[in-house]
Amino acid sequence: MEKGRGRPRSERAREAILKTAYELLMEDGVGRLTIEAVAGRAGVGKPTIYRNWSNARELAMAALLARPVLEQSLIETASPIDDLRRQVCQVISVFSSLRGRQVTQMMAASEPDSELSKAFRNRIILKSREEGRDILIRSQSQGLVRRDIDMDVVLDLIYGPIFYRLLVGHAKIDTQFGRDIVAAVFEGMATEPAR
Amino acid sequence: MEKGRGRPRSERAREAILKTAYELLMEDGVGRLTIEAVAGRAGVGKPTIYRNWSNARELAMAALLARPVLEQSLIETASPIDDLRRQVCQVISVFSSLRGRQVTQMMAASEPDSELSKAFRNRIILKSREEGRDILIRSQSQGLVRRDIDMDVVLDLIYGPIFYRLLVGHAKIDTQFGRDIVAAVFEGMATEPAR
Amino acid sequence: MEKGRGRPRSERAREAILKTAYELLMEDGVGRLTIEAVAGRAGVGKPTIYRNWSNARELAMAALLARPVLEQSLIETASPIDDLRRQVCQVISVFSSLRGRQVTQMMAASEPDSELSKAFRNRIILKSREEGRDILIRSQSQGLVRRDIDMDVVLDLIYGPIFYRLLVGHAKIDTQFGRDIVAAVFEGMATEPAR
Amino acid sequence: MEKGRGRPRSERAREAILKTAYELLMEDGVGRLTIEAVAGRAGVGKPTIYRNWSNARELAMAALLARPVLEQSLIETASPIDDLRRQVCQVISVFSSLRGRQVTQMMAASEPDSELSKAFRNRIILKSREEGRDILIRSQSQGLVRRDIDMDVVLDLIYGPIFYRLLVGHAKIDTQFGRDIVAAVFEGMATEPAR
DNA sequence: ATCTAAGCGAGACGGTACGTCACGTCTTGGG
DNA sequence: CCCAAGACGTGACGTACCGTCTCGCTTAGAT
């Protein structure tokens, strides 16, 4: 008896809210995203926002989630190593923008256990990591990568440095950095193979 | 006209503020650190806090900076590789605590260009990275690490994954992870040396 | 766009604020009336007060205005001179209370051109003066008061001395003073009529 | 043994403080006169001010007291009635200035029992009233004013209306008003002498 | 000719209150 | 039952002044 009663929620309002939230996020950063500002600029009542998201951080994550990060999926070539290099560079180009810092801040500030947080983590941050896993598995099957590696560690070795620099800001993040990471992870630094 | 005139700032107040801020930080997290709470608990007026730090984030950074992260400096042994492994594990044990998340959040949220931010970055986050650099240079001089590596990239390969997991929380951070990182960075993942 | 939209202002809050402000005014005087104290004691948020009045002085005036000064209206007898005497004594008894000094201070300190100030002036201070004017007109029509007097000057002669003593405090204000004023204004001080 | 020891108080500082206080009083009114502003503008330390006056109101009164109200003493002519008229007009011209409102506010706000308050009251406000008393006594001795009047009431009838208008602001204060007051007080308003 | 007590400008101290902002909730009239 | 508007109680913000308290430095009478 409580299914379709009353006026349905307005899709128009929902979209206006997400759009405005995204704009404010890009203009002023996460810390300045206030529900009042979104409501005012989107021409929407505050309760309408709270009906959909429980606070400003959730709304911010939702706003970022609503925008496809990068739909341009990777072309798979005959060389998985080339594929990895290109994928890493693509990740860098996505996150080295203004949006990268916002995403990093948001990730740092979010409640780690909320449903939206998990979605955010998996779809925005860890997506690239899983793409990398696919490429590495392919590489292993072509004999380019050893089978005894600890895959999770290697993946963190590849993508960790990007977010490290994003977080700390101690060095620039460009495509050369991407190529250098891939090279270093492949080669190792030992004078001779430790195996 | 601005030399030592007027009553000097109270060292007692400064210390009480930093101490209280640190306590509140550990109890409630960065987001809950309010100037009013610090003032109230430290028995200090709000203006005294604002005279020394311009907002709650700055105070938080200062409070963390005031505590030596870990002064237990590393014993240098005959094996730089062992030294590196132990150092990485030590970094992990320092940052995998409650304080680690606070530090990460703070780093993410800080104005990147403020003086305090830079000090925080260099003394709290990048200190370990520079220790690592020393160890690697020693390793090179003993012929254990190749001389043609891109040192900055390799350092990010070692320490990036730790902060990556700290930030994203997708896998656990323990000493085994530390040993795995060092191993992987040494060995590389290529089936045979690319050189 | 500014008609009856949104939640209407709470009459309950408005009344609680005015009541509390009046109480504090009587307890501590105008100088001690703080918005925080009113908010706290009335169980009301500070913004609610500021939404209705722009500062403590305005609130204080509003609080005094909200209380009918003295509704006990004057009984009109056959003798306007008696009426005037009784009215002046009534004014004295109203203003020689604690509240009289508050009102005087408030009048002195108020912005002379604000809307509330004008209402305060007309309804609290000058009301008695206008009552006096009615009585004097009646007196003139009965031939008890000359028709060539400057009414505004005479009214100030009657009521001015009361507020003068209230303001300066150089002599006591009692009903005898009221009778003396009326007598003196009637008789004049000249040895013989100047006309 | 505790008489003249130590550095004597600086007369220069005292004067600078009073001068600055007076200026600020004229610029911004009593409510805006802050100790900090005086100290800052006079180039004086706050304790130096507090050593001489216990709060801003006292300082304000002192600043007004330090300036002679009007030293141009009245010329005594053969006609005391003329003298009174001129004296009342002089009082009006002194108090109808900006300074008049400040003085009124200050009088209203002052602690009635403090020593400085009394001096202020007697020297600034009641001085004119006493001058009036002298003139009236002279008038009586010349047979121009009846001897059975209640002198204090009559004096309040003359000077009260001026401060009444100053306080309430309901009508303008000019020399015509002064002449009208004197005329009305002399003549009375009764159709025929009540005696 | 020192010594020393008090005043000096400066400015930080613990406070109180300010007036504002945003929170998350509640209450209108209207669709 | 949702919508926009906007008021509600709450709590923290950063600022202005309060009146007091050091600082290091005169300044001048008492030693």
PDB file of C-alpha atoms (C1' of nucleotides) in Angstrom, chain A residues 5-7 10 44-45 48 51, chain F residues 1-8:
ATOM      1  CA  ARG A   5       1.602   6.824  -3.715  1.00  0.00           C
ATOM      2  CA  GLY A   6       1.996  10.543  -3.887  1.00  0.00           C
ATOM      3  CA  ARG A   7       3.956  12.615  -6.298  1.00  0.00           C
ATOM      4  CA  SER A  10      11.435  14.722  -9.709  1.00  0.00           C
ATOM      5  CA  VAL A  44      15.766  23.374  -5.381  1.00  0.00           C
ATOM      6  CA  GLY A  45      14.678  23.053  -1.768  1.00  0.00           C
ATOM      7  CA  THR A  48      14.867  17.644  -1.730  1.00  0.00           C
ATOM      8  CA  ARG A  51      15.859  13.168   0.567  1.00  0.00           C
TER       9      ARG A  51
ATOM     10  C1'  DC F   1       3.377  12.709  -1.217  1.00  0.00           C
ATOM     11  C1'  DC F   2       6.651  15.618  -3.497  1.00  0.00           C
ATOM     12  C1'  DC F   3       7.993  20.391  -4.550  1.00  0.00           C
ATOM     13  C1'  DA F   4      10.183  25.446  -3.536  1.00  0.00           C
ATOM     14  C1'  DA F   5      10.738  28.387  -0.050  1.00  0.00           C
ATOM     15  C1'  DG F   6      12.332  29.677   3.992  1.00  0.00           C
ATOM     16  C1'  DA F   7      12.170  29.783   9.271  1.00  0.00           C
ATOM     17  C1'  DC F   8      13.717  26.919  13.077  1.00  0.00           C
TER      18       DC F   8
END
